[in-house]
CSV table of C-alpha atoms in Angstrom, one decimal:
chain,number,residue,atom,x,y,z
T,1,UNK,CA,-103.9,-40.0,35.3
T,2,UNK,CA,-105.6,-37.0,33.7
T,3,UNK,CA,-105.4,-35.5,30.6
T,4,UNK,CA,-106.6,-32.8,28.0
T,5,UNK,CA,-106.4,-32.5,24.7
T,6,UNK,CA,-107.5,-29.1,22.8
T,7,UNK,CA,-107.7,-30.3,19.1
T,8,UNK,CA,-106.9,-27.0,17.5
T,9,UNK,CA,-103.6,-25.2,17.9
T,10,UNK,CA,-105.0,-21.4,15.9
T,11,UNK,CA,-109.0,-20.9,15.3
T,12,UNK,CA,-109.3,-18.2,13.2
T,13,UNK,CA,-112.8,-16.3,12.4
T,14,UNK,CA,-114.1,-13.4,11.0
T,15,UNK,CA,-116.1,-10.9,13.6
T,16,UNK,CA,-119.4,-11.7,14.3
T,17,UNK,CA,-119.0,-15.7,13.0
T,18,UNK,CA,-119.9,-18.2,15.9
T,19,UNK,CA,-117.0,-20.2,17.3
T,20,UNK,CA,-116.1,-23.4,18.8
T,21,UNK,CA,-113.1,-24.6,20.9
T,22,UNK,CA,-112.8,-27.8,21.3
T,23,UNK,CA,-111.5,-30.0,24.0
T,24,UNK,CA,-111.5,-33.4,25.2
T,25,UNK,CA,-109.9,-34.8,28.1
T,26,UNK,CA,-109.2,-37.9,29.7
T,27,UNK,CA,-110.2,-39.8,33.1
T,28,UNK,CA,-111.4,-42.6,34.4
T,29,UNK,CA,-113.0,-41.2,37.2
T,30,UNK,CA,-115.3,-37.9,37.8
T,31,UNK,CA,-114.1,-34.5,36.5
T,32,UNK,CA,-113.9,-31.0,36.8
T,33,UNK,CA,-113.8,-28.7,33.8
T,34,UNK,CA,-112.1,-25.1,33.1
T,35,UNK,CA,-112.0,-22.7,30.4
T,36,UNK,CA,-109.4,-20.0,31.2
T,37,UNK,CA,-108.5,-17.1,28.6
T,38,UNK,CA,-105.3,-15.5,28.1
T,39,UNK,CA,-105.5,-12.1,26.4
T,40,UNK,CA,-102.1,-10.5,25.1
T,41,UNK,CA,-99.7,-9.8,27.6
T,42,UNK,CA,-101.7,-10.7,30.7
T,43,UNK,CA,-102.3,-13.6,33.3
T,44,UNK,CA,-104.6,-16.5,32.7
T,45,UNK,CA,-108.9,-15.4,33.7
T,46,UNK,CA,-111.3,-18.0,34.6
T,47,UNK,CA,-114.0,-18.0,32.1
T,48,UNK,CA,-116.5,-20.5,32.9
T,49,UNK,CA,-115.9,-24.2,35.1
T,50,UNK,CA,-118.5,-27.2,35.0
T,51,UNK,CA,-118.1,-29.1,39.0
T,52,UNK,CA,-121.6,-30.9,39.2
T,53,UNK,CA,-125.3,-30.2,37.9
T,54,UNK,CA,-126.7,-28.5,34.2
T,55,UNK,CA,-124.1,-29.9,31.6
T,56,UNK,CA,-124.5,-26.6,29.9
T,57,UNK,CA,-122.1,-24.1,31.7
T,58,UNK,CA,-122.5,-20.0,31.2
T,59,UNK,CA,-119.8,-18.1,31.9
T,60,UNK,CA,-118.4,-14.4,31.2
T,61,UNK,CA,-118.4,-12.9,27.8
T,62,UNK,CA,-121.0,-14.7,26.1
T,63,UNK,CA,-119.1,-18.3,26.3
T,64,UNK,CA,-120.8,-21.1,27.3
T,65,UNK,CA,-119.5,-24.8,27.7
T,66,UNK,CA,-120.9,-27.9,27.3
T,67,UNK,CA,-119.7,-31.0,29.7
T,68,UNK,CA,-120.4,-34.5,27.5
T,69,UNK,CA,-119.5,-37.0,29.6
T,70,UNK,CA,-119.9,-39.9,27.0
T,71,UNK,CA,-117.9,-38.1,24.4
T,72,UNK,CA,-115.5,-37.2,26.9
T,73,UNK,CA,-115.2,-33.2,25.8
T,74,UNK,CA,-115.8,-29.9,27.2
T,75,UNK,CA,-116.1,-28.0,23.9
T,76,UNK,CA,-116.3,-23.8,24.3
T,77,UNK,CA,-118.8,-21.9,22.1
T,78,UNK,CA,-120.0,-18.5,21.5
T,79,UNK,CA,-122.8,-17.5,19.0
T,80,UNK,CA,-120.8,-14.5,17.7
T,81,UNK,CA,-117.6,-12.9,18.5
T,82,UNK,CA,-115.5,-9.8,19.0
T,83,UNK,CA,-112.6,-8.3,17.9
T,84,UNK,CA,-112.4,-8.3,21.7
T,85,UNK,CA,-112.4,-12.1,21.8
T,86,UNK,CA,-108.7,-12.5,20.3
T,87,UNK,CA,-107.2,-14.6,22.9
T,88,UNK,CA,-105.4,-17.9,23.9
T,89,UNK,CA,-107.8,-20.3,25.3
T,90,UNK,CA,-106.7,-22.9,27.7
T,91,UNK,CA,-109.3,-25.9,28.5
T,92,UNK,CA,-107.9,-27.3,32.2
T,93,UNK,CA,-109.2,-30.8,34.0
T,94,UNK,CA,-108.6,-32.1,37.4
T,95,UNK,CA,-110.0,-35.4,39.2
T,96,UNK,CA,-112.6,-35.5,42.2
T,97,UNK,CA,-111.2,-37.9,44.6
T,98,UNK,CA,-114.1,-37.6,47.2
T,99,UNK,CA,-114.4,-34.9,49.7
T,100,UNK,CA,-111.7,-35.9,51.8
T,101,UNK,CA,-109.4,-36.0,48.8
T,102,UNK,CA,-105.9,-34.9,48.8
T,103,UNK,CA,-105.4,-34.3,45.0
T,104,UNK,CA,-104.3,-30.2,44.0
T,105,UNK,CA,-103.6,-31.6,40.3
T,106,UNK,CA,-105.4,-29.3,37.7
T,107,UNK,CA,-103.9,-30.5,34.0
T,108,UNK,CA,-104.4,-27.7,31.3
T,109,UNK,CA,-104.2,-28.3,27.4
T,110,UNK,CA,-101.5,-26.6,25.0
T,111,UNK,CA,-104.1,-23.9,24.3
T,112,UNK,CA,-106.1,-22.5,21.6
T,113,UNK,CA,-105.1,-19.0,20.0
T,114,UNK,CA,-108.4,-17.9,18.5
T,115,UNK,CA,-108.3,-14.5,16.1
T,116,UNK,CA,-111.1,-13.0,15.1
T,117,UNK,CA,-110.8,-10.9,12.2
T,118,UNK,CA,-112.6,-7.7,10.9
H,1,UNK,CA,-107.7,-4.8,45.2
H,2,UNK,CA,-107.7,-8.5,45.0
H,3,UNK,CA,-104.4,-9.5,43.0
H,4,UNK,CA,-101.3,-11.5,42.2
H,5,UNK,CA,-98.1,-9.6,42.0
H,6,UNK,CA,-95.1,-11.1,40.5
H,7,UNK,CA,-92.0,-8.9,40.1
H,8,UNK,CA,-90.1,-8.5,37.6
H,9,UNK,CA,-92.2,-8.4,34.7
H,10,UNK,CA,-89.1,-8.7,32.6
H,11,UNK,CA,-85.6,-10.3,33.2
H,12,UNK,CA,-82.4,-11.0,31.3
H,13,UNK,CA,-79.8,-13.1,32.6
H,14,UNK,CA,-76.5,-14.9,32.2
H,15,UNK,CA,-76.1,-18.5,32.6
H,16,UNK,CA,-75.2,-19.6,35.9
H,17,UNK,CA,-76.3,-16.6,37.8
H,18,UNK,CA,-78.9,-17.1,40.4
H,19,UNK,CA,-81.8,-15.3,40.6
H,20,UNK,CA,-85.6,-14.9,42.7
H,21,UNK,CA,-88.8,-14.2,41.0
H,22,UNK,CA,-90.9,-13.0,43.7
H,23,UNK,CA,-95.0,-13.8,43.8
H,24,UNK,CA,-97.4,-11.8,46.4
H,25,UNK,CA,-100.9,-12.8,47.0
H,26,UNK,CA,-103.2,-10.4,49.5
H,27,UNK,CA,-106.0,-12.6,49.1
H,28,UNK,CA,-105.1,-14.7,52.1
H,29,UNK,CA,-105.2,-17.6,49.9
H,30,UNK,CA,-103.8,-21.1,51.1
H,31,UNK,CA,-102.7,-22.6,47.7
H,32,UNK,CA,-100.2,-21.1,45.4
H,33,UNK,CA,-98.4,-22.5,41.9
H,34,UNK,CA,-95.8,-21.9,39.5
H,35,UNK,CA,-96.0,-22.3,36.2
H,36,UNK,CA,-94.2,-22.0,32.8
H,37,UNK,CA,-95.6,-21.3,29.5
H,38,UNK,CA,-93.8,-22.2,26.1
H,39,UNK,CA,-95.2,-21.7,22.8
H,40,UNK,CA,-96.6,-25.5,21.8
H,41,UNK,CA,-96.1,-26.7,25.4
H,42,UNK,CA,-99.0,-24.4,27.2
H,43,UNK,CA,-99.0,-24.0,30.7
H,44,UNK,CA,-96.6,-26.7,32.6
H,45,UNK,CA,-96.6,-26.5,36.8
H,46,UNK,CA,-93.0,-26.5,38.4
H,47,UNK,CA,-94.0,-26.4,42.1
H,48,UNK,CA,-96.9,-25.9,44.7
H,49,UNK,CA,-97.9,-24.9,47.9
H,50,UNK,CA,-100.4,-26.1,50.0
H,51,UNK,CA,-99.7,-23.9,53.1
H,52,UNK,CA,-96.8,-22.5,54.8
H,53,UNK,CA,-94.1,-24.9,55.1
H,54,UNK,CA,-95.9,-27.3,53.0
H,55,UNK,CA,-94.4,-27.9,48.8
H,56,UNK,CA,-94.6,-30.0,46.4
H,57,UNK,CA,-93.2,-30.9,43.0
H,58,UNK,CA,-95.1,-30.0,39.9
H,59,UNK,CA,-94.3,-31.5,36.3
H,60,UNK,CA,-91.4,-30.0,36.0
H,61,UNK,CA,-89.4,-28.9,38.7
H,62,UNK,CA,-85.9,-29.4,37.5
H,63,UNK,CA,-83.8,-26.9,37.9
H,64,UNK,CA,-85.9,-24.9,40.1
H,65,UNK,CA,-86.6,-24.0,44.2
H,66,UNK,CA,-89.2,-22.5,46.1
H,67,UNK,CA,-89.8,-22.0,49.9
H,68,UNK,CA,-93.0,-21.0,51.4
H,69,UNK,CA,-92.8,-19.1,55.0
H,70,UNK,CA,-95.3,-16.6,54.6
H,71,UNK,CA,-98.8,-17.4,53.6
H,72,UNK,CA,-98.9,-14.3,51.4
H,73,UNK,CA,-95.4,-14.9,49.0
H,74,UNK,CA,-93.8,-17.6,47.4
H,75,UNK,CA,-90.5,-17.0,45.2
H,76,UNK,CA,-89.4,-18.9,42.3
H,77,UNK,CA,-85.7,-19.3,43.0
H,78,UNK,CA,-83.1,-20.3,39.6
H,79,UNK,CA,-80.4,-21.6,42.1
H,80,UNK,CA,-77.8,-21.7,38.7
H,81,UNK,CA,-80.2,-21.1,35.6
H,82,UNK,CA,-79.6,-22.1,32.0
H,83,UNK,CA,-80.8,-21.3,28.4
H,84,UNK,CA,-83.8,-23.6,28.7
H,85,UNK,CA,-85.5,-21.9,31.3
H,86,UNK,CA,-85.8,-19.2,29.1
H,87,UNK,CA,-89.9,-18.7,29.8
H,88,UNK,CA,-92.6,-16.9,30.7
H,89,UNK,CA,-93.2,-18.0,33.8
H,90,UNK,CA,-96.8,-17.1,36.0
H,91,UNK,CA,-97.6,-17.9,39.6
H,92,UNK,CA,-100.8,-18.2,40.7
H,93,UNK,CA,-103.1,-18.8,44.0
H,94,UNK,CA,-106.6,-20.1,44.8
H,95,UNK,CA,-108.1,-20.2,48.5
H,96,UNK,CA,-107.9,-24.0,48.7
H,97,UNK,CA,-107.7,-26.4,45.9
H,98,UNK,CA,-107.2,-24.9,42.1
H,99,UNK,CA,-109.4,-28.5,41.7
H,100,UNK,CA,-112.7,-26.9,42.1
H,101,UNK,CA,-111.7,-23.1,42.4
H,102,UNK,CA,-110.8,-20.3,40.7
H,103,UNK,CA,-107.3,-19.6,40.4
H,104,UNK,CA,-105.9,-15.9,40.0
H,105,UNK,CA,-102.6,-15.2,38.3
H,106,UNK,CA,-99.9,-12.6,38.2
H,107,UNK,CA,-99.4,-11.1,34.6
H,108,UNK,CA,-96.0,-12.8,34.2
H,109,UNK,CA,-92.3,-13.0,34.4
H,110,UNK,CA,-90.6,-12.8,31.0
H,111,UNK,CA,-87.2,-14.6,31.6
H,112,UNK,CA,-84.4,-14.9,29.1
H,113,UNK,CA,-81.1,-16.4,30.0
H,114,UNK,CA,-78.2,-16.1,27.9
């Protein structure tokens, strides 16, 4: 079974301070890796996912992910935020099963609320 | 535009009293989810869809229907709902598998029941 874990509940930062989410997750087998963002009031976004290939993932906004396979985490980063950036993060994980794999299951963590302060 | 519409954005109900929240996609989009949100508990999938006709239960899916004819909608039915699905509530909808896809989501059903 799969499972993520997003270590901090509430990152808050001042504007302009780098940040880091941090997530690990759980799995015996190969993974794929999400970052979704949740800004107030609104639906979940994709961010940025790691499938196969560079272990250093880019994706909108200035985040970027790293995938660590023998530290098991998928830890979000961005040299320096925004106001802009105040958000919910949700790290989400699912299994590859092979190409002619049934699975549908993508697992997300509880979710990080990151503030970023003036 | 490419979107998920969920409908209604806010709801208050009485215990017992059943009710639909309904999900649109116009994406032509094979998979679709529900999913609840509670503060502590992220995001937790009730049901999914595969293709028309075709459902499965998520995590938790007590309490809760859904029935897939159409490829484009998929309502959340509360056959006889009760204080603790009091939620915020999303559906969402990839083109395949949310495994290795993007998935889109609505902006949310507020539901309070009484």
């Amino acid at each position: 079974a799969q499972s993520v874990t997003q270590l901090d509940s509430q990152v808050p930062v001042f504007e302009e301070a780098p940040v880091e989410l941090r997530c690990n997750y759980s799995s015996s087998v190969s993974v794929y890796l999400f970052w979704y963002v949740q800004y107030p009031n609104q639906g979940l976004q994709l961010l940025l996912k790691y499938l196969s290939g560079s272990t250093l993932v880019k994706g909108i906004n200035g985040f970027e992910a790293e995938f660590n396979k023998s530290q098991t985490s998928f830890h979000l980063r961005k040299p320096s935020v925004h106001i802009s950036d105040t958000a919910e993060y949700f790290c989400a994980v699912s299994v590859w099963h092979g190409s002619g794999g049934s699975n549908y299951k993508l697992t997300f963590g509880k979710g990080t609320l990151l503030t970023v302060n003036p | 535009e490419a979107q998920v519409t969920q409908n209604p954005r806010y709801l208050i109900t009485v215990t017992g009293k059943k009710l639909t929240v309904t999900c649109s996609q116009n994406m032509n989009h094979e998979y679709m989810s529900w999913y609840r949100q509670d503060p502590g508990l992220g995001l937790r999938q009730i049901y999914y869809s595969m293709n028309v006709e075709v459902t499965d239960k998520g995590d938790v899916p007590e309490g809760y229907k859904v029935s897939r004819k159409e490829k484009r909608n998929f309502p959340l039915i509360l056959e006889s709902p009760s204080p603790n699905q009091t939620s915020l509530y999303f559906c969402a909808s990839s083109l395949r598998r949310p495994t290795n896809e993007k998935l889109f989501f609505g902006s949310g059903t507020q539901l309070s029941v009484l």
